mmCIF file of C-alpha atoms in Angstrom:
data_model
loop_
_atom_site.group_PDB
_atom_site.id
_atom_site.type_symbol
_atom_site.label_atom_id
_atom_site.label_comp_id
_atom_site.label_asym_id
_atom_site.label_seq_id
_atom_site.Cartn_x
_atom_site.Cartn_y
_atom_site.Cartn_z
ATOM 1 C CA UNK A 270 139.288 258.953 231.530
ATOM 2 C CA UNK A 271 137.652 255.878 233.121
ATOM 3 C CA UNK A 272 134.554 256.140 235.294
ATOM 4 C CA UNK A 273 135.527 254.608 238.517
ATOM 5 C CA UNK A 274 132.637 251.936 239.017
ATOM 6 C CA UNK A 275 133.740 250.563 235.387
ATOM 7 C CA UNK A 276 135.288 247.124 235.764
ATOM 8 C CA UNK A 277 138.124 246.695 233.014
ATOM 9 C CA UNK A 278 139.039 243.129 232.700
ATOM 10 C CA UNK A 279 142.823 242.195 232.847
ATOM 11 C CA UNK A 280 142.287 240.661 229.456
ATOM 12 C CA UNK A 281 141.346 244.174 228.133
ATOM 13 C CA UNK A 282 143.557 246.261 225.719
ATOM 14 C CA UNK A 283 142.659 249.853 226.289
ATOM 15 C CA UNK A 284 144.211 252.777 223.809
ATOM 16 C CA UNK A 285 145.251 256.297 224.760
ATOM 17 C CA UNK A 286 142.861 259.143 225.411
ATOM 18 C CA UNK A 287 139.890 256.654 225.539
ATOM 19 C CA UNK A 288 136.710 257.911 227.681
ATOM 20 C CA UNK A 289 134.770 255.041 229.269
ATOM 21 C CA UNK A 290 131.743 256.600 231.118
ATOM 22 C CA UNK A 291 129.537 255.513 234.022
ATOM 23 C CA UNK A 292 127.774 251.935 233.801
ATOM 24 C CA UNK A 293 130.021 250.499 230.615
ATOM 25 C CA UNK A 294 129.959 246.812 230.814
ATOM 26 C CA UNK A 295 133.259 245.160 228.963
ATOM 27 C CA UNK A 296 133.795 241.683 228.282
ATOM 28 C CA UNK A 297 136.942 239.547 228.379
ATOM 29 C CA UNK A 298 139.582 240.004 225.575
ATOM 30 C CA UNK A 299 138.325 243.296 224.212
ATOM 31 C CA UNK A 300 140.415 245.704 222.064
ATOM 32 C CA UNK A 301 139.473 249.426 222.253
ATOM 33 C CA UNK A 302 141.501 251.840 219.945
ATOM 34 C CA UNK A 303 143.217 255.169 220.736
ATOM 35 C CA UNK A 304 140.728 258.030 221.433
ATOM 36 C CA UNK A 305 137.747 256.304 221.251
ATOM 37 C CA UNK A 306 134.402 257.258 223.540
ATOM 38 C CA UNK A 307 132.244 254.604 225.088
ATOM 39 C CA UNK A 308 128.908 256.404 226.515
ATOM 40 C CA UNK A 309 127.078 255.545 229.675
ATOM 41 C CA UNK A 310 125.805 251.942 230.095
ATOM 42 C CA UNK A 311 127.006 250.414 226.617
ATOM 43 C CA UNK A 312 127.325 246.611 226.668
ATOM 44 C CA UNK A 313 130.657 245.199 224.851
ATOM 45 C CA UNK A 314 130.715 241.455 224.685
ATOM 46 C CA UNK A 315 133.812 239.583 224.990
ATOM 47 C CA UNK A 316 136.516 239.472 221.759
ATOM 48 C CA UNK A 317 135.294 242.465 220.353
ATOM 49 C CA UNK A 318 137.922 245.118 218.384
ATOM 50 C CA UNK A 319 136.923 248.632 218.458
ATOM 51 C CA UNK A 320 139.180 250.831 216.034
ATOM 52 C CA UNK A 321 140.503 254.542 216.824
ATOM 53 C CA UNK A 322 138.082 257.447 217.448
ATOM 54 C CA UNK A 323 134.801 255.702 217.367
ATOM 55 C CA UNK A 324 131.972 256.694 219.472
ATOM 56 C CA UNK A 325 129.808 254.245 220.906
ATOM 57 C CA UNK A 326 126.358 254.759 222.634
ATOM 58 C CA UNK A 327 125.560 258.123 221.353
ATOM 59 C CA UNK A 328 122.069 259.424 222.877
ATOM 60 C CA UNK A 329 119.847 260.287 219.795
ATOM 61 C CA UNK A 330 119.080 263.909 219.228
ATOM 62 C CA UNK A 331 116.663 264.894 216.411
ATOM 63 C CA UNK A 332 113.816 267.565 215.517
ATOM 64 C CA UNK A 333 110.379 266.788 217.494
ATOM 65 C CA UNK A 334 108.641 268.110 214.300
ATOM 66 C CA UNK A 335 109.865 264.855 212.506
ATOM 67 C CA UNK A 336 109.985 262.437 215.369
ATOM 68 C CA UNK A 337 109.547 262.190 219.027
ATOM 69 C CA UNK A 338 112.470 261.028 221.064
ATOM 70 C CA UNK A 339 112.335 257.944 223.091
ATOM 71 C CA UNK A 340 113.777 259.262 226.417
ATOM 72 C CA UNK A 341 113.868 255.452 227.822
ATOM 73 C CA UNK A 342 116.319 254.394 225.233
ATOM 74 C CA UNK A 343 118.028 251.288 226.105
ATOM 75 C CA UNK A 344 121.980 250.679 226.103
ATOM 76 C CA UNK A 345 123.822 250.094 222.716
ATOM 77 C CA UNK A 346 124.909 246.479 222.732
ATOM 78 C CA UNK A 347 127.469 244.837 220.679
ATOM 79 C CA UNK A 348 127.840 241.041 220.482
ATOM 80 C CA UNK A 349 130.954 239.172 221.079
ATOM 81 C CA UNK A 350 133.787 238.526 218.764
ATOM 82 C CA UNK A 351 132.601 241.594 216.235
ATOM 83 C CA UNK A 352 134.919 244.020 214.749
ATOM 84 C CA UNK A 353 133.911 247.988 214.899
ATOM 85 C CA UNK A 354 136.301 250.087 212.668
ATOM 86 C CA UNK A 355 137.936 253.592 213.064
ATOM 87 C CA UNK A 356 135.699 256.670 213.091
ATOM 88 C CA UNK A 357 132.606 254.700 213.651
ATOM 89 C CA UNK A 358 129.316 256.208 215.142
ATOM 90 C CA UNK A 359 126.976 253.630 217.118
ATOM 91 C CA UNK A 360 123.804 255.270 218.778
ATOM 92 C CA UNK A 361 121.977 253.880 221.962
ATOM 93 C CA UNK A 362 119.123 251.669 221.673
ATOM 94 C CA UNK A 363 120.680 249.601 219.048
ATOM 95 C CA UNK A 364 121.670 245.852 219.123
ATOM 96 C CA UNK A 365 124.853 244.440 217.126
ATOM 97 C CA UNK A 366 124.837 240.644 216.712
ATOM 98 C CA UNK A 367 127.771 238.494 217.249
ATOM 99 C CA UNK A 368 131.023 238.020 214.940
ATOM 100 C CA UNK A 369 129.793 241.491 212.957
ATOM 101 C CA UNK A 370 132.311 243.409 210.631
ATOM 102 C CA UNK A 371 131.304 247.303 210.825
ATOM 103 C CA UNK A 372 134.071 248.901 208.592
ATOM 104 C CA UNK A 373 135.787 252.311 209.112
ATOM 105 C CA UNK A 374 133.397 255.732 208.960
ATOM 106 C CA UNK A 375 129.859 253.917 209.424
ATOM 107 C CA UNK A 376 127.032 255.653 211.001
ATOM 108 C CA UNK A 377 124.153 253.558 212.918
ATOM 109 C CA UNK A 378 121.286 255.491 214.491
ATOM 110 C CA UNK A 379 119.015 254.479 217.230
ATOM 111 C CA UNK A 380 116.850 251.084 217.313
ATOM 112 C CA UNK A 381 118.578 249.361 214.737
ATOM 113 C CA UNK A 382 119.142 245.639 214.767
ATOM 114 C CA UNK A 383 121.866 243.672 213.147
ATOM 115 C CA UNK A 384 122.050 240.157 213.107
ATOM 116 C CA UNK A 385 124.914 237.638 213.539
ATOM 117 C CA UNK A 386 127.813 237.586 210.832
ATOM 118 C CA UNK A 387 126.617 240.635 208.825
ATOM 119 C CA UNK A 388 129.198 242.808 206.913
ATOM 120 C CA UNK A 389 128.646 246.700 207.118
ATOM 121 C CA UNK A 390 131.078 248.196 204.339
ATOM 122 C CA UNK A 391 132.978 251.391 204.759
ATOM 123 C CA UNK A 392 130.925 254.820 204.944
ATOM 124 C CA UNK A 393 127.542 253.076 205.277
ATOM 125 C CA UNK A 394 124.679 254.986 206.975
ATOM 126 C CA UNK A 395 121.803 253.258 208.583
ATOM 127 C CA UNK A 396 119.226 255.193 210.050
ATOM 128 C CA UNK A 397 116.849 254.625 212.931
ATOM 129 C CA UNK A 398 114.138 251.997 213.442
ATOM 130 C CA UNK A 399 115.827 249.494 210.845
ATOM 131 C CA UNK A 400 116.468 246.005 210.928
ATOM 132 C CA UNK A 401 118.981 244.097 208.988
ATOM 133 C CA UNK A 402 119.100 240.152 209.354
ATOM 134 C CA UNK A 403 121.976 237.440 209.756
ATOM 135 C CA UNK A 404 124.815 236.938 207.467
ATOM 136 C CA UNK A 405 123.753 240.260 205.330
ATOM 137 C CA UNK A 406 126.440 242.255 203.058
ATOM 138 C CA UNK A 407 125.946 245.986 202.924
ATOM 139 C CA UNK A 408 128.900 247.225 200.822
ATOM 140 C CA UNK A 409 130.540 250.473 200.491
ATOM 141 C CA UNK A 410 128.544 253.772 200.988
ATOM 142 C CA UNK A 411 124.936 252.630 201.221
ATOM 143 C CA UNK A 412 122.163 254.485 202.425
ATOM 144 C CA UNK A 413 119.670 252.359 204.374
ATOM 145 C CA UNK A 414 116.931 254.830 205.487
ATOM 146 C CA UNK A 415 114.757 254.690 208.606
ATOM 147 C CA UNK A 416 111.910 252.157 208.923
ATOM 148 C CA UNK A 417 113.493 249.668 206.715
ATOM 149 C CA UNK A 418 113.913 245.681 206.592
ATOM 150 C CA UNK A 419 116.431 243.413 205.490
ATOM 151 C CA UNK A 420 115.683 239.788 206.137
ATOM 152 C CA UNK A 421 118.726 237.083 206.417
ATOM 153 C CA UNK A 422 121.272 236.729 203.626
ATOM 154 C CA UNK A 423 120.549 239.945 201.846
ATOM 155 C CA UNK A 424 123.311 241.522 199.632
ATOM 156 C CA UNK A 425 123.456 244.944 198.844
ATOM 157 C CA UNK A 426 125.873 246.253 196.191
ATOM 158 C CA UNK A 427 128.090 249.344 196.798
ATOM 159 C CA UNK A 428 125.985 253.038 197.228
ATOM 160 C CA UNK A 429 122.492 251.537 197.079
ATOM 161 C CA UNK A 430 120.068 254.178 198.259
ATOM 162 C CA UNK A 431 116.754 254.042 199.931
ATOM 163 C CA UNK A 432 114.009 256.502 200.983
ATOM 164 C CA UNK A 433 111.129 256.379 203.459
ATOM 165 C CA UNK A 434 108.998 259.610 202.853
ATOM 166 C CA UNK A 435 106.936 259.275 199.768
ATOM 167 C CA UNK A 436 105.371 262.751 199.941
ATOM 168 C CA UNK A 437 109.080 264.641 201.251
ATOM 169 C CA UNK A 438 107.092 266.456 203.774
ATOM 170 C CA UNK A 439 109.073 268.614 206.400
ATOM 171 C CA UNK A 440 106.707 268.011 209.339
ATOM 172 C CA UNK A 441 106.046 264.567 210.942
ATOM 173 C CA UNK A 442 104.127 261.765 208.777
ATOM 174 C CA UNK A 443 104.151 258.079 208.848
ATOM 175 C CA UNK A 444 107.214 256.677 207.143
ATOM 176 C CA UNK A 445 108.023 253.050 205.641
ATOM 177 C CA UNK A 446 111.243 252.260 203.904
ATOM 178 C CA UNK A 447 111.861 249.347 201.766
ATOM 179 C CA UNK A 448 111.060 245.703 202.988
ATOM 180 C CA UNK A 449 113.847 243.123 201.362
ATOM 181 C CA UNK A 450 112.904 239.647 201.936
ATOM 182 C CA UNK A 451 115.304 236.631 202.267
ATOM 183 C CA UNK A 452 118.026 236.105 199.871
ATOM 184 C CA UNK A 453 117.507 239.390 197.715
ATOM 185 C CA UNK A 454 120.416 240.992 195.690
ATOM 186 C CA UNK A 455 120.623 244.804 194.888
ATOM 187 C CA UNK A 456 123.016 245.702 192.030
ATOM 188 C CA UNK A 457 125.363 248.564 192.820
ATOM 189 C CA UNK A 458 123.651 252.528 192.806
ATOM 190 C CA UNK A 459 120.162 250.847 192.714
ATOM 191 C CA UNK A 460 117.373 253.150 194.241
ATOM 192 C CA UNK A 461 114.589 251.796 196.342
ATOM 193 C CA UNK A 462 111.427 254.030 197.053
ATOM 194 C CA UNK A 463 109.406 254.131 200.016
ATOM 195 C CA UNK A 464 107.544 251.264 201.131
ATOM 196 C CA UNK A 465 108.412 249.070 198.127
ATOM 197 C CA UNK A 466 108.675 245.123 198.850
ATOM 198 C CA UNK A 467 111.139 242.955 197.258
ATOM 199 C CA UNK A 468 110.307 239.215 197.194
ATOM 200 C CA UNK A 469 112.605 236.326 198.472
ATOM 201 C CA UNK A 470 115.665 235.677 196.050
ATOM 202 C CA UNK A 471 114.635 238.442 193.634
ATOM 203 C CA UNK A 472 117.546 240.590 192.059
ATOM 204 C CA UNK A 473 117.395 244.204 191.281
ATOM 205 C CA UNK A 474 119.989 245.319 188.440
ATOM 206 C CA UNK A 475 122.743 247.906 188.918
ATOM 207 C CA UNK A 476 121.267 251.369 188.838
ATOM 208 C CA UNK A 477 117.615 250.213 188.628
ATOM 209 C CA UNK A 478 114.643 252.411 190.113
ATOM 210 C CA UNK A 479 112.448 250.435 192.154
ATOM 211 C CA UNK A 480 109.010 252.012 192.485
ATOM 212 C CA UNK A 481 106.589 249.090 193.002
ATOM 213 C CA UNK A 482 106.441 245.779 194.701
ATOM 214 C CA UNK A 483 108.423 242.876 193.065
ATOM 215 C CA UNK A 484 107.577 239.266 193.408
ATOM 216 C CA UNK A 485 109.726 236.489 194.550
ATOM 217 C CA UNK A 486 112.325 235.081 192.268
ATOM 218 C CA UNK A 487 112.236 237.732 189.938
ATOM 219 C CA UNK A 488 114.821 240.019 188.088
ATOM 220 C CA UNK A 489 114.342 243.704 187.297
ATOM 221 C CA UNK A 490 116.067 246.443 185.594
ATOM 222 C CA UNK A 491 116.219 249.962 184.534
ATOM 223 C CA UNK A 492 114.464 252.962 185.438
ATOM 224 C CA UNK A 493 111.654 252.249 186.360
ATOM 225 C CA UNK A 494 112.826 248.643 187.156
ATOM 226 C CA UNK A 495 110.841 245.944 184.759
ATOM 227 C CA UNK A 496 110.861 242.478 185.005
ATOM 228 C CA UNK A 497 113.493 240.314 182.933
ATOM 229 C CA UNK A 498 113.823 236.638 182.957
ATOM 230 C CA UNK A 499 115.676 234.860 185.431
#
C-alpha cells in the first residue's frame, strides 16, 4: 500500500508488500525490501537501501511516569547512500547520517543522532536522546542507554552495556548516560555506569566495569576498572 501523495522515483526499487504512508519523501535510486513499512513523513535520501521487514519512522510511546512524550516530534531522516538491514526498527525524531551501515535487527529510539560513515552492528539497541558521532563502530549486541554521547571515531566491542539510572528508580528522575570522548575504545562485554566520562583516546579492557571518570590517554581494566600503563 502506497499513499497517493507519495512520489515514487522511476529509479526506485520497491519490494512486495511494502507500506508507504502519507508524506514520505524518497530520494533517487533507493531500494526498499519486501514487507517493510515507512511511516508518515519519513525522509529517505538518495541511494539508500532498506532490507526486508524493516519499520522506519515509528512514533514513540512510553510510560509518562518515566518520561514525557514529545508530541511535536520531527520525522525520521536517513542520509544518502546508507544501508539499513533486515528487521530494523528506527523511530521518528531521529537523524541518520550519510553512508551509514545499520545491520540486521537493530533498534534505534527517538531523538537519536548518528554521524556519517558510522557502523551499527547486528542486534544493537540505542535508546532515546543519544548522540553518536562520525565514523564510529558499534559492534554486535551493544546496548547504548538513553542520554548517552559518543564523540567521533569511538569503537565499542561486542556486547558493551551502559546504564543511565544511578538510583534504579521506577519514577521519573534525571538520567545521564556515559560520555565517551573522541577515539575512545571499549573492549567486549565492558559495562559503563551512569554519568561516567571517558577521556579522549582512552581504552577500556574487555569485561571491565567503569564506575568513575577516566582521564584522556588512559588504559583501564578490571572490576572496578583501574588504570594500567599505555
